[in-house]
Amino acid sequence: NLIRSIPAAVGVLTAVEDLSMEHNRLKTIAPELENLTRLRTLRLAYNQLDVVPPCMEAYVCLTHLDLSHNHITILPPELFRCISLLHLLLD
């Protein structure tokens, strides 16, 4: 796919539990995604992300996070506050 950014309007979809945006050209994640507090699975593999999205703390239900095959070199402390996280992929 050729998606370069996630529209801010996605933030109104507060009932979303699974968001899959793999194989795109995402470089950043819209801050409005922190409104998706029911998110359980977030798949952002095979993009162009340099950093872990800053909204990770908002995802209190997140159990599966796939950030593999990006350009991430540093894991921020916020990531370790996701107490429900069971699967973290960072290949």
Coordinates of N, CA, C and O in Angstrom, one line a residue:
N1 N 0.8 -1.2 0.0 CA 0.0 0.0 0.0 C 0.9 1.2 0.0 O 2.1 1.2 0.3
L2 N 0.3 2.4 -0.2 CA 1.0 3.6 -0.3 C 0.6 4.6 0.7 O 0.8 5.8 0.5
I3 N -0.1 4.2 1.8 CA -0.6 5.2 2.7 C 0.6 5.8 3.5 O 1.4 5.1 4.0
R4 N 0.6 7.1 3.5 CA 1.7 7.8 4.1 C 1.4 8.4 5.5 O 2.3 8.7 6.3
S5 N 0.1 8.5 5.8 CA -0.3 9.0 7.1 C -1.7 8.5 7.4 O -2.5 8.2 6.5
I6 N -2.0 8.3 8.7 CA -3.3 7.9 9.2 C -4.1 9.2 9.4 O -3.6 10.1 10.2
P7 N -5.2 9.4 8.8 CA -6.0 10.6 9.0 C -6.4 10.8 10.5 O -6.8 9.8 11.2
A8 N -6.4 12.0 10.9 CA -6.8 12.3 12.3 C -8.3 11.8 12.6 O -8.6 11.5 13.7
A9 N -9.1 11.8 11.6 CA -10.5 11.3 11.7 C -10.6 9.9 12.3 O -11.6 9.6 12.9
V10 N -9.6 9.1 12.1 CA -9.6 7.8 12.7 C -9.8 7.8 14.2 O -10.3 6.9 14.8
G11 N -9.4 8.9 14.8 CA -9.5 9.1 16.3 C -10.9 9.0 16.8 O -11.1 8.8 18.0
V12 N -11.9 9.2 15.9 CA -13.3 9.2 16.4 C -13.8 7.7 16.5 O -14.9 7.5 17.0
L13 N -13.1 6.8 15.9 CA -13.5 5.4 15.9 C -13.1 4.7 17.2 O -12.3 3.8 17.2
T14 N -13.7 5.2 18.3 CA -13.2 4.7 19.6 C -13.5 3.3 20.0 O -13.0 2.8 20.9
A15 N -14.4 2.6 19.2 CA -14.7 1.2 19.5 C -13.7 0.3 18.8 O -13.8 -0.9 19.0
V16 N -12.8 0.8 18.0 CA -11.9 -0.1 17.2 C -11.0 -0.8 18.2 O -10.4 -0.3 19.1
E17 N -10.9 -2.2 18.0 CA -10.1 -3.0 18.8 C -8.8 -3.5 18.1 O -7.9 -4.0 18.7
D18 N -8.9 -3.5 16.8 CA -7.8 -4.1 16.0 C -7.5 -3.1 14.8 O -8.4 -2.9 14.0
L19 N -6.3 -2.6 14.8 CA -5.9 -1.7 13.7 C -4.7 -2.2 13.0 O -3.7 -2.5 13.6
S20 N -4.8 -2.5 11.7 CA -3.7 -3.1 10.9 C -3.4 -2.1 9.8 O -4.2 -1.9 8.9
M21 N -2.2 -1.6 9.9 CA -1.7 -0.6 8.9 C -0.3 -1.1 8.3 O 0.6 -0.3 8.0
E22 N -0.1 -2.4 8.2 CA 1.2 -2.9 7.7 C 1.4 -2.6 6.3 O 0.4 -2.4 5.5
H23 N 2.6 -2.7 5.9 CA 3.1 -2.6 4.5 C 2.6 -1.3 3.9 O 2.0 -1.2 2.8
N24 N 2.9 -0.2 4.6 CA 2.6 1.2 4.0 C 3.8 2.0 4.1 O 4.9 1.5 4.1
R25 N 3.6 3.3 4.0 CA 4.8 4.2 4.1 C 4.6 5.2 5.2 O 5.0 6.4 5.1
L26 N 4.1 4.7 6.3 CA 3.9 5.6 7.5 C 5.2 6.0 8.1 O 6.1 5.2 8.3
K27 N 5.3 7.3 8.4 CA 6.5 7.8 9.0 C 6.2 8.3 10.4 O 7.0 8.3 11.3
T28 N 4.9 8.7 10.6 CA 4.5 9.2 12.0 C 3.0 8.6 12.2 O 2.4 8.2 11.2
I29 N 2.6 8.7 13.4 CA 1.3 8.3 13.8 C 0.5 9.5 14.3 O 1.0 10.2 15.2
A30 N -0.7 9.7 13.8 CA -1.5 10.9 14.3 C -1.8 10.8 15.8 O -2.1 9.7 16.3
P31 N -1.6 11.9 16.5 CA -1.8 11.9 18.0 C -3.3 11.5 18.3 O -3.6 11.0 19.4
E32 N -4.2 11.7 17.4 CA -5.6 11.4 17.6 C -5.8 9.9 17.9 O -6.9 9.5 18.4
L33 N -4.9 9.1 17.5 CA -5.0 7.7 17.7 C -5.1 7.3 19.2 O -5.5 6.2 19.5
E34 N -4.6 8.2 20.0 CA -4.7 7.9 21.4 C -6.1 7.8 21.9 O -6.4 7.3 23.0
N35 N -7.1 8.2 21.1 CA -8.5 8.1 21.5 C -9.0 6.7 21.3 O -10.1 6.3 21.8
L36 N -8.2 5.8 20.7 CA -8.7 4.4 20.5 C -8.3 3.6 21.7 O -7.5 2.7 21.6
T37 N -8.9 3.9 22.8 CA -8.5 3.3 24.1 C -8.9 1.8 24.2 O -8.5 1.2 25.1
R38 N -9.8 1.3 23.3 CA -10.1 -0.1 23.3 C -9.2 -1.0 22.5 O -9.4 -2.2 22.4
L39 N -8.2 -0.3 21.9 CA -7.3 -1.0 21.0 C -6.6 -2.2 21.7 O -6.0 -2.0 22.7
R40 N -6.8 -3.4 21.1 CA -6.1 -4.6 21.6 C -4.9 -5.0 20.8 O -3.9 -5.5 21.3
T41 N -5.0 -4.8 19.5 CA -4.0 -5.2 18.5 C -3.7 -4.0 17.6 O -4.6 -3.4 17.0
L42 N -2.4 -3.7 17.6 CA -1.9 -2.6 16.7 C -0.8 -3.1 15.8 O 0.3 -3.5 16.3
R43 N -1.0 -3.2 14.5 CA 0.0 -3.7 13.6 C 0.5 -2.6 12.7 O -0.3 -2.1 11.9
L44 N 1.7 -2.3 12.9 CA 2.4 -1.2 12.1 C 3.7 -1.7 11.4 O 4.5 -0.9 11.1
A45 N 3.8 -2.9 11.2 CA 5.0 -3.5 10.6 C 5.2 -3.1 9.2 O 4.2 -2.7 8.5
Y46 N 6.4 -3.1 8.7 CA 6.8 -2.8 7.4 C 6.3 -1.3 7.0 O 5.6 -1.1 6.0
N47 N 6.7 -0.4 7.8 CA 6.5 1.0 7.5 C 7.8 1.7 7.5 O 8.9 1.1 7.4
Q48 N 7.8 3.0 7.8 CA 9.0 3.8 7.8 C 9.1 4.6 9.1 O 9.6 5.7 9.2
L49 N 8.6 4.0 10.2 CA 8.6 4.7 11.5 C 10.0 4.7 12.1 O 10.7 3.7 12.1
D50 N 10.3 5.9 12.6 CA 11.6 6.0 13.3 C 11.5 5.9 14.8 O 12.5 5.6 15.5
V51 N 10.3 6.2 15.3 CA 10.1 6.2 16.7 C 8.8 5.4 17.0 O 7.9 5.3 16.2
V52 N 8.7 4.9 18.3 CA 7.5 4.3 18.8 C 6.5 5.4 18.9 O 6.8 6.4 19.4
P53 N 5.2 5.1 18.4 CA 4.2 6.2 18.6 C 4.1 6.6 20.0 O 4.0 5.8 20.9
P54 N 4.0 8.0 20.2 CA 4.0 8.5 21.6 C 2.7 8.2 22.4 O 2.6 8.4 23.6
C55 N 1.7 7.7 21.7 CA 0.4 7.5 22.4 C 0.2 6.1 23.0 O -0.9 5.8 23.5
M56 N 1.3 5.4 23.2 CA 1.2 4.1 23.7 C 0.6 4.0 25.1 O -0.1 3.0 25.4
E57 N 0.8 4.9 26.0 CA 0.2 4.9 27.3 C -1.3 4.9 27.3 O -1.9 4.3 28.2
A58 N -1.9 5.4 26.3 CA -3.4 5.5 26.2 C -4.0 4.1 25.9 O -5.2 3.9 26.2
Y59 N -3.2 3.2 25.4 CA -3.7 1.9 25.1 C -3.7 0.9 26.2 O -2.9 0.0 26.3
V60 N -4.6 1.1 27.1 CA -4.6 0.3 28.4 C -5.0 -1.2 28.1 O -4.8 -2.0 28.9
C61 N -5.7 -1.4 27.0 CA -6.1 -2.8 26.6 C -5.2 -3.5 25.6 O -5.4 -4.6 25.2
L62 N -4.2 -2.8 25.2 CA -3.3 -3.3 24.1 C -2.6 -4.6 24.6 O -1.9 -4.6 25.6
T63 N -2.7 -5.6 23.8 CA -2.1 -6.9 24.1 C -1.1 -7.3 23.0 O -0.2 -8.1 23.3
H64 N -1.2 -6.8 21.8 CA -0.4 -7.2 20.7 C 0.1 -5.9 19.9 O -0.7 -5.2 19.4
L65 N 1.4 -5.7 19.9 CA 2.0 -4.6 19.2 C 3.0 -5.1 18.2 O 4.0 -5.7 18.7
D66 N 2.8 -4.8 17.0 CA 3.8 -5.2 15.9 C 4.4 -4.0 15.3 O 3.8 -3.3 14.5
L67 N 5.7 -3.7 15.6 CA 6.4 -2.5 15.0 C 7.6 -3.1 14.2 O 8.5 -2.3 14.0
S68 N 7.6 -4.3 13.9 CA 8.7 -4.9 13.2 C 8.9 -4.3 11.8 O 8.0 -3.8 11.2
H69 N 10.1 -4.4 11.3 CA 10.5 -3.9 10.0 C 10.2 -2.5 9.8 O 9.6 -2.0 8.8
N70 N 10.6 -1.7 10.8 CA 10.6 -0.2 10.7 C 12.0 0.3 10.9 O 13.0 -0.5 10.9
H71 N 12.2 1.5 11.3 CA 13.5 2.1 11.5 C 13.7 2.5 13.0 O 14.5 3.4 13.3
I72 N 13.0 1.9 13.9 CA 13.0 2.2 15.3 C 14.3 1.7 15.9 O 14.7 0.6 15.8
T73 N 15.0 2.7 16.6 CA 16.3 2.3 17.3 C 16.2 2.5 18.8 O 17.1 2.0 19.5
I74 N 15.2 3.2 19.3 CA 15.1 3.5 20.7 C 13.7 3.2 21.2 O 12.7 3.5 20.5
L75 N 13.6 2.5 22.3 CA 12.3 2.2 22.9 C 12.1 3.1 24.1 O 12.8 3.2 25.1
P76 N 11.0 3.9 24.0 CA 10.7 4.9 25.0 C 10.2 4.3 26.3 O 9.5 3.2 26.2
P77 N 10.3 4.9 27.4 CA 9.8 4.4 28.7 C 8.3 4.2 28.7 O 7.8 3.3 29.4
E78 N 7.6 5.0 27.9 CA 6.1 4.9 27.9 C 5.7 3.5 27.4 O 4.7 3.0 27.8
L79 N 6.5 2.9 26.6 CA 6.2 1.6 26.1 C 6.1 0.5 27.2 O 5.2 -0.4 27.1
F80 N 6.9 0.7 28.2 CA 6.9 -0.3 29.3 C 5.8 0.0 30.4 O 5.7 -0.7 31.3
R81 N 5.0 1.0 30.1 CA 3.8 1.3 31.0 C 2.6 0.6 30.4 O 1.5 0.7 31.0
C82 N 2.7 -0.1 29.3 CA 1.5 -0.8 28.7 C 1.4 -2.2 29.4 O 2.0 -3.2 28.9
I83 N 0.8 -2.2 30.5 CA 0.8 -3.3 31.4 C 0.0 -4.5 30.8 O 0.3 -5.7 31.3
S84 N -0.8 -4.3 29.9 CA -1.6 -5.4 29.3 C -0.8 -6.1 28.1 O -1.2 -7.1 27.6
L85 N 0.3 -5.5 27.7 CA 1.0 -5.9 26.5 C 1.6 -7.3 26.7 O 2.3 -7.6 27.6
L86 N 1.2 -8.2 25.8 CA 1.7 -9.6 25.9 C 2.6 -10.0 24.8 O 3.5 -10.8 24.9
H87 N 2.4 -9.3 23.6 CA 3.2 -9.6 22.4 C 3.8 -8.3 21.8 O 3.0 -7.4 21.5
L88 N 5.1 -8.2 21.8 CA 5.8 -7.1 21.2 C 6.8 -7.6 20.2 O 7.7 -8.3 20.5
L89 N 6.5 -7.1 18.9 CA 7.4 -7.5 17.8 C 8.2 -6.3 17.3 O 7.6 -5.3 17.0
L90 N 9.5 -6.4 17.3 CA 10.4 -5.3 16.9 C 11.4 -5.7 15.9 O 12.4 -5.0 15.8
D91 N 11.3 -6.8 15.2 CA 12.3 -7.3 14.3 C 12.9 -6.1 13.5 O 12.2 -5.3 12.9

